[in-house]
Amino acid sequence: AGKGTAAATHFREQAILGLEDAWYLGSQIIGLSRDEMNPRPETELRPVYELLSSQDRPTHLKPKDVWLQFLSMSRFTAKTYCLLVVHLQEILLNPNTSIIYQSQQKQMAADGAKLIKEWLELPSVVRLYGEFRSGDWGKEEFIVSQRNKPQKDPTFRSMGLDDPLQGKRCHSMSADDWVGETNNTEEGLRKVENRFDASLPVIHPGG
């Protein structure tokens, strides 16, 4: 009985830590610390996770204002991994959320959706938080099975900069690597600026 109680306590502690600490979710539950492609030390990654997952809205914002965060990091610093882990944590905390993840190219964004779906099906995630795979498990967008409030928008939607925004809404949105080698021009940057302006009204008030 003592061993069983200790195991149950450890199980609960793991589940709570994953919901509270994005670095722990990424490194210990998903296992990114064991990924040869992502061997960044905790001292580098934890501040990024903490910034992206912070729930401390600036005091000057009104409840319905959209909260904007800007993070600038060089390539090959695992920022995309951090961002996607934080989106995963959002889903675990609230299966009724809706997220839009935008990248310069549609395939880049779809790769992000693929990664989050893989993480949601990991035995370590399912063991702690339950099943998430549903019948609506598409390449570019998906709805988790734990959603219990009907709504039009999917749990996670990936988009390229050329995809239309009309009719879409979300609770949170990320813009990852919008400027690259192919659009680092005056015209390309103008297009990115226009896309940013068009994206803000898509976010629900307070998002």
PDB file of N, CA, C and O in Angstrom, residues 24-91:
ATOM      1  N   TYR A  24       9.720  21.596 -17.811  1.00  0.00           N
ATOM      2  CA  TYR A  24       9.577  20.226 -17.337  1.00  0.00           C
ATOM      3  C   TYR A  24       8.745  19.408 -18.325  1.00  0.00           C
ATOM      4  O   TYR A  24       9.081  18.251 -18.628  1.00  0.00           O
ATOM      5  N   LEU A  25       7.671  19.997 -18.832  1.00  0.00           N
ATOM      6  CA  LEU A  25       6.842  19.296 -19.813  1.00  0.00           C
ATOM      7  C   LEU A  25       7.661  18.907 -21.036  1.00  0.00           C
ATOM      8  O   LEU A  25       7.599  17.776 -21.511  1.00  0.00           O
ATOM      9  N   GLY A  26       8.462  19.854 -21.538  1.00  0.00           N
ATOM     10  CA  GLY A  26       9.238  19.582 -22.744  1.00  0.00           C
ATOM     11  C   GLY A  26      10.390  18.624 -22.524  1.00  0.00           C
ATOM     12  O   GLY A  26      10.596  17.699 -23.307  1.00  0.00           O
ATOM     13  N   SER A  27      11.120  18.819 -21.447  1.00  0.00           N
ATOM     14  CA  SER A  27      12.347  18.040 -21.255  1.00  0.00           C
ATOM     15  C   SER A  27      12.110  16.689 -20.598  1.00  0.00           C
ATOM     16  O   SER A  27      12.731  15.687 -20.968  1.00  0.00           O
ATOM     17  N   GLN A  28      11.196  16.630 -19.622  1.00  0.00           N
ATOM     18  CA  GLN A  28      11.032  15.410 -18.842  1.00  0.00           C
ATOM     19  C   GLN A  28       9.864  14.542 -19.307  1.00  0.00           C
ATOM     20  O   GLN A  28       9.959  13.311 -19.281  1.00  0.00           O
ATOM     21  N   ILE A  29       8.759  15.155 -19.690  1.00  0.00           N
ATOM     22  CA  ILE A  29       7.587  14.361 -20.095  1.00  0.00           C
ATOM     23  C   ILE A  29       7.643  14.029 -21.583  1.00  0.00           C
ATOM     24  O   ILE A  29       7.498  12.876 -21.981  1.00  0.00           O
ATOM     25  N   ILE A  30       7.894  15.034 -22.418  1.00  0.00           N
ATOM     26  CA  ILE A  30       8.027  14.767 -23.851  1.00  0.00           C
ATOM     27  C   ILE A  30       9.377  14.130 -24.153  1.00  0.00           C
ATOM     28  O   ILE A  30       9.490  13.272 -25.017  1.00  0.00           O
ATOM     29  N   GLY A  31      10.404  14.562 -23.445  1.00  0.00           N
ATOM     30  CA  GLY A  31      11.722  13.962 -23.618  1.00  0.00           C
ATOM     31  C   GLY A  31      12.632  14.699 -24.584  1.00  0.00           C
ATOM     32  O   GLY A  31      13.542  14.107 -25.160  1.00  0.00           O
ATOM     33  N   LEU A  32      12.421  16.009 -24.749  1.00  0.00           N
ATOM     34  CA  LEU A  32      13.276  16.750 -25.674  1.00  0.00           C
ATOM     35  C   LEU A  32      14.722  16.811 -25.204  1.00  0.00           C
ATOM     36  O   LEU A  32      15.628  16.980 -25.999  1.00  0.00           O
ATOM     37  N   SER A  33      14.948  16.654 -23.913  1.00  0.00           N
ATOM     38  CA  SER A  33      16.315  16.683 -23.403  1.00  0.00           C
ATOM     39  C   SER A  33      17.126  15.496 -23.910  1.00  0.00           C
ATOM     40  O   SER A  33      18.353  15.508 -23.877  1.00  0.00           O
ATOM     41  N   ARG A  34      16.422  14.466 -24.374  1.00  0.00           N
ATOM     42  CA  ARG A  34      17.110  13.280 -24.903  1.00  0.00           C
ATOM     43  C   ARG A  34      17.149  13.284 -26.428  1.00  0.00           C
ATOM     44  O   ARG A  34      17.570  12.319 -27.042  1.00  0.00           O
ATOM     45  N   ASP A  35      16.700  14.391 -27.041  1.00  0.00           N
ATOM     46  CA  ASP A  35      16.666  14.507 -28.491  1.00  0.00           C
ATOM     47  C   ASP A  35      17.999  15.061 -28.974  1.00  0.00           C
ATOM     48  O   ASP A  35      18.408  16.157 -28.595  1.00  0.00           O
ATOM     49  N   GLU A  36      18.685  14.312 -29.842  1.00  0.00           N
ATOM     50  CA  GLU A  36      19.997  14.753 -30.311  1.00  0.00           C
ATOM     51  C   GLU A  36      19.919  16.062 -31.102  1.00  0.00           C
ATOM     52  O   GLU A  36      20.905  16.781 -31.230  1.00  0.00           O
ATOM     53  N   MET A  37      18.731  16.368 -31.651  1.00  0.00           N
ATOM     54  CA  MET A  37      18.567  17.597 -32.410  1.00  0.00           C
ATOM     55  C   MET A  37      18.290  18.802 -31.511  1.00  0.00           C
ATOM     56  O   MET A  37      18.258  19.928 -31.967  1.00  0.00           O
ATOM     57  N   ASN A  38      18.069  18.554 -30.221  1.00  0.00           N
ATOM     58  CA  ASN A  38      17.711  19.654 -29.332  1.00  0.00           C
ATOM     59  C   ASN A  38      18.409  19.517 -27.980  1.00  0.00           C
ATOM     60  O   ASN A  38      17.765  19.360 -26.954  1.00  0.00           O
ATOM     61  N   PRO A  39      19.743  19.553 -27.955  1.00  0.00           N
ATOM     62  CA  PRO A  39      20.460  19.320 -26.692  1.00  0.00           C
ATOM     63  C   PRO A  39      20.725  20.595 -25.901  1.00  0.00           C
ATOM     64  O   PRO A  39      21.730  20.694 -25.222  1.00  0.00           O
ATOM     65  N   ARG A  40      19.827  21.579 -25.991  1.00  0.00           N
ATOM     66  CA  ARG A  40      20.073  22.842 -25.302  1.00  0.00           C
ATOM     67  C   ARG A  40      19.975  22.669 -23.789  1.00  0.00           C
ATOM     68  O   ARG A  40      19.101  21.978 -23.282  1.00  0.00           O
ATOM     69  N   PRO A  41      20.852  23.304 -23.038  1.00  0.00           N
ATOM     70  CA  PRO A  41      20.830  23.162 -21.574  1.00  0.00           C
ATOM     71  C   PRO A  41      19.661  23.920 -20.953  1.00  0.00           C
ATOM     72  O   PRO A  41      19.127  24.871 -21.524  1.00  0.00           O
ATOM     73  N   GLU A  42      19.291  23.499 -19.755  1.00  0.00           N
ATOM     74  CA  GLU A  42      18.170  24.122 -19.052  1.00  0.00           C
ATOM     75  C   GLU A  42      18.402  25.608 -18.842  1.00  0.00           C
ATOM     76  O   GLU A  42      17.457  26.407 -18.937  1.00  0.00           O
ATOM     77  N   THR A  43      19.629  26.012 -18.578  1.00  0.00           N
ATOM     78  CA  THR A  43      19.912  27.427 -18.317  1.00  0.00           C
ATOM     79  C   THR A  43      19.579  28.305 -19.520  1.00  0.00           C
ATOM     80  O   THR A  43      19.276  29.490 -19.360  1.00  0.00           O
ATOM     81  N   GLU A  44      19.630  27.733 -20.730  1.00  0.00           N
ATOM     82  CA  GLU A  44      19.291  28.487 -21.931  1.00  0.00           C
ATOM     83  C   GLU A  44      17.790  28.442 -22.205  1.00  0.00           C
ATOM     84  O   GLU A  44      17.193  29.440 -22.612  1.00  0.00           O
ATOM     85  N   LEU A  45      17.176  27.278 -22.009  1.00  0.00           N
ATOM     86  CA  LEU A  45      15.796  27.090 -22.421  1.00  0.00           C
ATOM     87  C   LEU A  45      14.774  27.560 -21.393  1.00  0.00           C
ATOM     88  O   LEU A  45      13.706  28.060 -21.767  1.00  0.00           O
ATOM     89  N   ARG A  46      15.057  27.387 -20.112  1.00  0.00           N
ATOM     90  CA  ARG A  46      14.048  27.724 -19.101  1.00  0.00           C
ATOM     91  C   ARG A  46      13.566  29.175 -19.201  1.00  0.00           C
ATOM     92  O   ARG A  46      12.358  29.420 -19.139  1.00  0.00           O
ATOM     93  N   PRO A  47      14.448  30.167 -19.364  1.00  0.00           N
ATOM     94  CA  PRO A  47      13.942  31.543 -19.479  1.00  0.00           C
ATOM     95  C   PRO A  47      13.009  31.738 -20.677  1.00  0.00           C
ATOM     96  O   PRO A  47      12.053  32.520 -20.600  1.00  0.00           O
ATOM     97  N   VAL A  48      13.272  31.027 -21.768  1.00  0.00           N
ATOM     98  CA  VAL A  48      12.417  31.138 -22.952  1.00  0.00           C
ATOM     99  C   VAL A  48      11.050  30.534 -22.660  1.00  0.00           C
ATOM    100  O   VAL A  48      10.006  31.133 -22.959  1.00  0.00           O
ATOM    101  N   TYR A  49      11.042  29.344 -22.074  1.00  0.00           N
ATOM    102  CA  TYR A  49       9.776  28.702 -21.698  1.00  0.00           C
ATOM    103  C   TYR A  49       8.976  29.599 -20.748  1.00  0.00           C
ATOM    104  O   TYR A  49       7.767  29.750 -20.902  1.00  0.00           O
ATOM    105  N   GLU A  50       9.657  30.167 -19.774  1.00  0.00           N
ATOM    106  CA  GLU A  50       8.961  30.985 -18.766  1.00  0.00           C
ATOM    107  C   GLU A  50       8.362  32.236 -19.387  1.00  0.00           C
ATOM    108  O   GLU A  50       7.261  32.652 -19.022  1.00  0.00           O
ATOM    109  N   LEU A  51       9.072  32.838 -20.319  1.00  0.00           N
ATOM    110  CA  LEU A  51       8.546  34.018 -20.992  1.00  0.00           C
ATOM    111  C   LEU A  51       7.306  33.668 -21.818  1.00  0.00           C
ATOM    112  O   LEU A  51       6.266  34.329 -21.729  1.00  0.00           O
ATOM    113  N   LEU A  52       7.414  32.609 -22.611  1.00  0.00           N
ATOM    114  CA  LEU A  52       6.326  32.252 -23.515  1.00  0.00           C
ATOM    115  C   LEU A  52       5.090  31.733 -22.789  1.00  0.00           C
ATOM    116  O   LEU A  52       3.964  31.891 -23.274  1.00  0.00           O
ATOM    117  N   SER A  53       5.281  31.105 -21.639  1.00  0.00           N
ATOM    118  CA  SER A  53       4.143  30.509 -20.929  1.00  0.00           C
ATOM    119  C   SER A  53       3.612  31.391 -19.803  1.00  0.00           C
ATOM    120  O   SER A  53       2.679  31.007 -19.095  1.00  0.00           O
ATOM    121  N   SER A  54       4.188  32.566 -19.643  1.00  0.00           N
ATOM    122  CA  SER A  54       3.771  33.450 -18.554  1.00  0.00           C
ATOM    123  C   SER A  54       2.293  33.811 -18.654  1.00  0.00           C
ATOM    124  O   SER A  54       1.772  34.103 -19.728  1.00  0.00           O
ATOM    125  N   GLN A  55       1.599  33.768 -17.520  1.00  0.00           N
ATOM    126  CA  GLN A  55       0.187  34.142 -17.436  1.00  0.00           C
ATOM    127  C   GLN A  55       0.008  35.513 -16.774  1.00  0.00           C
ATOM    128  O   GLN A  55      -1.116  35.932 -16.513  1.00  0.00           O
ATOM    129  N   ASP A  56       1.112  36.190 -16.495  1.00  0.00           N
ATOM    130  CA  ASP A  56       1.056  37.487 -15.816  1.00  0.00           C
ATOM    131  C   ASP A  56       0.872  38.597 -16.840  1.00  0.00           C
ATOM    132  O   ASP A  56       1.837  39.193 -17.328  1.00  0.00           O
ATOM    133  N   ARG A  57      -0.378  38.865 -17.183  1.00  0.00           N
ATOM    134  CA  ARG A  57      -0.669  39.920 -18.148  1.00  0.00           C
ATOM    135  C   ARG A  57      -0.217  41.279 -17.612  1.00  0.00           C
ATOM    136  O   ARG A  57      -0.364  41.560 -16.418  1.00  0.00           O
ATOM    137  N   PRO A  58       0.348  42.115 -18.473  1.00  0.00           N
ATOM    138  CA  PRO A  58       0.735  43.463 -18.043  1.00  0.00           C
ATOM    139  C   PRO A  58      -0.449  44.202 -17.435  1.00  0.00           C
ATOM    140  O   PRO A  58      -1.574  44.119 -17.935  1.00  0.00           O
ATOM    141  N   THR A  59      -0.201  44.919 -16.370  1.00  0.00           N
ATOM    142  CA  THR A  59      -1.297  45.555 -15.626  1.00  0.00           C
ATOM    143  C   THR A  59      -1.989  46.656 -16.413  1.00  0.00           C
ATOM    144  O   THR A  59      -3.132  47.002 -16.126  1.00  0.00           O
ATOM    145  N   HIS A  60      -1.307  47.227 -17.412  1.00  0.00           N
ATOM    146  CA  HIS A  60      -1.927  48.315 -18.171  1.00  0.00           C
ATOM    147  C   HIS A  60      -2.953  47.816 -19.189  1.00  0.00           C
ATOM    148  O   HIS A  60      -3.715  48.607 -19.748  1.00  0.00           O
ATOM    149  N   LEU A  61      -2.978  46.509 -19.430  1.00  0.00           N
ATOM    150  CA  LEU A  61      -3.920  45.962 -20.400  1.00  0.00           C
ATOM    151  C   LEU A  61      -5.317  45.840 -19.793  1.00  0.00           C
ATOM    152  O   LEU A  61      -5.478  45.398 -18.653  1.00  0.00           O
ATOM    153  N   LYS A  62      -6.309  46.200 -20.561  1.00  0.00           N
ATOM    154  CA  LYS A  62      -7.689  45.986 -20.158  1.00  0.00           C
ATOM    155  C   LYS A  62      -8.044  44.521 -20.409  1.00  0.00           C
ATOM    156  O   LYS A  62      -7.393  43.847 -21.213  1.00  0.00           O
ATOM    157  N   PRO A  63      -9.081  43.992 -19.736  1.00  0.00           N
ATOM    158  CA  PRO A  63      -9.411  42.563 -19.872  1.00  0.00           C
ATOM    159  C   PRO A  63      -9.616  42.099 -21.313  1.00  0.00           C
ATOM    160  O   PRO A  63      -9.303  40.960 -21.646  1.00  0.00           O
ATOM    161  N   LYS A  64     -10.119  42.977 -22.175  1.00  0.00           N
ATOM    162  CA  LYS A  64     -10.395  42.562 -23.555  1.00  0.00           C
ATOM    163  C   LYS A  64      -9.269  42.920 -24.527  1.00  0.00           C
ATOM    164  O   LYS A  64      -9.368  42.624 -25.709  1.00  0.00           O
ATOM    165  N   ASP A  65      -8.205  43.533 -24.017  1.00  0.00           N
ATOM    166  CA  ASP A  65      -7.067  43.847 -24.881  1.00  0.00           C
ATOM    167  C   ASP A  65      -6.316  42.573 -25.255  1.00  0.00           C
ATOM    168  O   ASP A  65      -6.217  41.629 -24.453  1.00  0.00           O
ATOM    169  N   VAL A  66      -5.780  42.544 -26.460  1.00  0.00           N
ATOM    170  CA  VAL A  66      -4.934  41.429 -26.888  1.00  0.00           C
ATOM    171  C   VAL A  66      -3.518  41.671 -26.362  1.00  0.00           C
ATOM    172  O   VAL A  66      -2.974  42.772 -26.469  1.00  0.00           O
ATOM    173  N   TRP A  67      -2.934  40.628 -25.787  1.00  0.00           N
ATOM    174  CA  TRP A  67      -1.602  40.702 -25.195  1.00  0.00           C
ATOM    175  C   TRP A  67      -0.583  40.271 -26.244  1.00  0.00           C
ATOM    176  O   TRP A  67      -0.612  39.146 -26.732  1.00  0.00           O
ATOM    177  N   LEU A  68       0.342  41.173 -26.594  1.00  0.00           N
ATOM    178  CA  LEU A  68       1.367  40.879 -27.584  1.00  0.00           C
ATOM    179  C   LEU A  68       2.709  40.641 -26.901  1.00  0.00           C
ATOM    180  O   LEU A  68       3.112  41.408 -26.033  1.00  0.00           O
ATOM    181  N   GLN A  69       3.377  39.565 -27.300  1.00  0.00           N
ATOM    182  CA  GLN A  69       4.728  39.285 -26.822  1.00  0.00           C
ATOM    183  C   GLN A  69       5.639  39.142 -28.028  1.00  0.00           C
ATOM    184  O   GLN A  69       5.256  38.544 -29.038  1.00  0.00           O
ATOM    185  N   PHE A  70       6.845  39.667 -27.924  1.00  0.00           N
ATOM    186  CA  PHE A  70       7.806  39.575 -29.020  1.00  0.00           C
ATOM    187  C   PHE A  70       9.075  38.926 -28.503  1.00  0.00           C
ATOM    188  O   PHE A  70       9.632  39.345 -27.492  1.00  0.00           O
ATOM    189  N   LEU A  71       9.528  37.892 -29.211  1.00  0.00           N
ATOM    190  CA  LEU A  71      10.738  37.176 -28.822  1.00  0.00           C
ATOM    191  C   LEU A  71      11.652  37.077 -30.038  1.00  0.00           C
ATOM    192  O   LEU A  71      11.259  36.534 -31.074  1.00  0.00           O
ATOM    193  N   SER A  72      12.833  37.618 -29.926  1.00  0.00           N
ATOM    194  CA  SER A  72      13.800  37.574 -31.026  1.00  0.00           C
ATOM    195  C   SER A  72      14.979  36.699 -30.621  1.00  0.00           C
ATOM    196  O   SER A  72      15.670  36.996 -29.648  1.00  0.00           O
ATOM    197  N   MET A  73      15.178  35.609 -31.365  1.00  0.00           N
ATOM    198  CA  MET A  73      16.290  34.704 -31.100  1.00  0.00           C
ATOM    199  C   MET A  73      16.883  34.268 -32.431  1.00  0.00           C
ATOM    200  O   MET A  73      16.172  34.188 -33.438  1.00  0.00           O
ATOM    201  N   SER A  74      18.158  33.978 -32.438  1.00  0.00           N
ATOM    202  CA  SER A  74      18.813  33.516 -33.655  1.00  0.00           C
ATOM    203  C   SER A  74      18.354  32.096 -33.984  1.00  0.00           C
ATOM    204  O   SER A  74      17.731  31.418 -33.167  1.00  0.00           O
ATOM    205  N   ARG A  75      18.629  31.657 -35.184  1.00  0.00           N
ATOM    206  CA  ARG A  75      18.248  30.308 -35.587  1.00  0.00           C
ATOM    207  C   ARG A  75      19.065  29.266 -34.823  1.00  0.00           C
ATOM    208  O   ARG A  75      20.137  29.543 -34.307  1.00  0.00           O
ATOM    209  N   PHE A  76      18.502  28.047 -34.777  1.00  0.00           N
ATOM    210  CA  PHE A  76      19.139  26.905 -34.121  1.00  0.00           C
ATOM    211  C   PHE A  76      19.289  27.117 -32.611  1.00  0.00           C
ATOM    212  O   PHE A  76      20.251  26.660 -31.997  1.00  0.00           O
ATOM    213  N   THR A  77      18.333  27.821 -32.015  1.00  0.00           N
ATOM    214  CA  THR A  77      18.323  27.996 -30.558  1.00  0.00           C
ATOM    215  C   THR A  77      17.095  27.336 -29.926  1.00  0.00           C
ATOM    216  O   THR A  77      16.781  27.604 -28.778  1.00  0.00           O
ATOM    217  N   ALA A  78      16.399  26.520 -30.689  1.00  0.00           N
ATOM    218  CA  ALA A  78      15.265  25.725 -30.195  1.00  0.00           C
ATOM    219  C   ALA A  78      14.042  26.567 -29.850  1.00  0.00           C
ATOM    220  O   ALA A  78      13.168  26.114 -29.122  1.00  0.00           O
ATOM    221  N   LYS A  79      13.936  27.773 -30.401  1.00  0.00           N
ATOM    222  CA  LYS A  79      12.786  28.620 -30.068  1.00  0.00           C
ATOM    223  C   LYS A  79      11.477  28.020 -30.559  1.00  0.00           C
ATOM    224  O   LYS A  79      10.444  28.151 -29.901  1.00  0.00           O
ATOM    225  N   THR A  80      11.508  27.356 -31.732  1.00  0.00           N
ATOM    226  CA  THR A  80      10.271  26.744 -32.247  1.00  0.00           C
ATOM    227  C   THR A  80       9.835  25.604 -31.348  1.00  0.00           C
ATOM    228  O   THR A  80       8.644  25.449 -31.059  1.00  0.00           O
ATOM    229  N   TYR A  81      10.778  24.780 -30.886  1.00  0.00           N
ATOM    230  CA  TYR A  81      10.455  23.726 -29.935  1.00  0.00           C
ATOM    231  C   TYR A  81       9.779  24.325 -28.703  1.00  0.00           C
ATOM    232  O   TYR A  81       8.747  23.838 -28.233  1.00  0.00           O
ATOM    233  N   CYS A  82      10.369  25.382 -28.159  1.00  0.00           N
ATOM    234  CA  CYS A  82       9.816  26.010 -26.950  1.00  0.00           C
ATOM    235  C   CYS A  82       8.401  26.502 -27.203  1.00  0.00           C
ATOM    236  O   CYS A  82       7.503  26.294 -26.378  1.00  0.00           O
ATOM    237  N   LEU A  83       8.197  27.170 -28.325  1.00  0.00           N
ATOM    238  CA  LEU A  83       6.884  27.710 -28.651  1.00  0.00           C
ATOM    239  C   LEU A  83       5.844  26.606 -28.780  1.00  0.00           C
ATOM    240  O   LEU A  83       4.726  26.715 -28.253  1.00  0.00           O
ATOM    241  N   LEU A  84       6.195  25.526 -29.446  1.00  0.00           N
ATOM    242  CA  LEU A  84       5.240  24.430 -29.638  1.00  0.00           C
ATOM    243  C   LEU A  84       4.952  23.701 -28.328  1.00  0.00           C
ATOM    244  O   LEU A  84       3.820  23.249 -28.102  1.00  0.00           O
ATOM    245  N   VAL A  85       5.943  23.576 -27.459  1.00  0.00           N
ATOM    246  CA  VAL A  85       5.693  22.962 -26.146  1.00  0.00           C
ATOM    247  C   VAL A  85       4.714  23.816 -25.350  1.00  0.00           C
ATOM    248  O   VAL A  85       3.809  23.297 -24.682  1.00  0.00           O
ATOM    249  N   VAL A  86       4.862  25.138 -25.429  1.00  0.00           N
ATOM    250  CA  VAL A  86       3.939  26.026 -24.722  1.00  0.00           C
ATOM    251  C   VAL A  86       2.534  25.897 -25.298  1.00  0.00           C
ATOM    252  O   VAL A  86       1.543  25.906 -24.556  1.00  0.00           O
ATOM    253  N   HIS A  87       2.411  25.752 -26.612  1.00  0.00           N
ATOM    254  CA  HIS A  87       1.089  25.516 -27.209  1.00  0.00           C
ATOM    255  C   HIS A  87       0.508  24.176 -26.728  1.00  0.00           C
ATOM    256  O   HIS A  87      -0.687  24.069 -26.454  1.00  0.00           O
ATOM    257  N   LEU A  88       1.356  23.164 -26.626  1.00  0.00           N
ATOM    258  CA  LEU A  88       0.907  21.878 -26.090  1.00  0.00           C
ATOM    259  C   LEU A  88       0.392  22.054 -24.662  1.00  0.00           C
ATOM    260  O   LEU A  88      -0.671  21.517 -24.305  1.00  0.00           O
ATOM    261  N   GLN A  89       1.112  22.803 -23.855  1.00  0.00           N
ATOM    262  CA  GLN A  89       0.693  23.048 -22.482  1.00  0.00           C
ATOM    263  C   GLN A  89      -0.650  23.772 -22.441  1.00  0.00           C
ATOM    264  O   GLN A  89      -1.503  23.469 -21.604  1.00  0.00           O
ATOM    265  N   GLU A  90      -0.873  24.713 -23.364  1.00  0.00           N
ATOM    266  CA  GLU A  90      -2.161  25.399 -23.455  1.00  0.00           C
ATOM    267  C   GLU A  90      -3.294  24.393 -23.671  1.00  0.00           C
ATOM    268  O   GLU A  90      -4.364  24.504 -23.068  1.00  0.00           O
ATOM    269  N   ILE A  91      -3.056  23.438 -24.548  1.00  0.00           N
ATOM    270  CA  ILE A  91      -4.080  22.427 -24.865  1.00  0.00           C
ATOM    271  C   ILE A  91      -4.345  21.537 -23.657  1.00  0.00           C
ATOM    272  O   ILE A  91      -5.493  21.210 -23.347  1.00  0.00           O
TER     273      ILE A  91
END
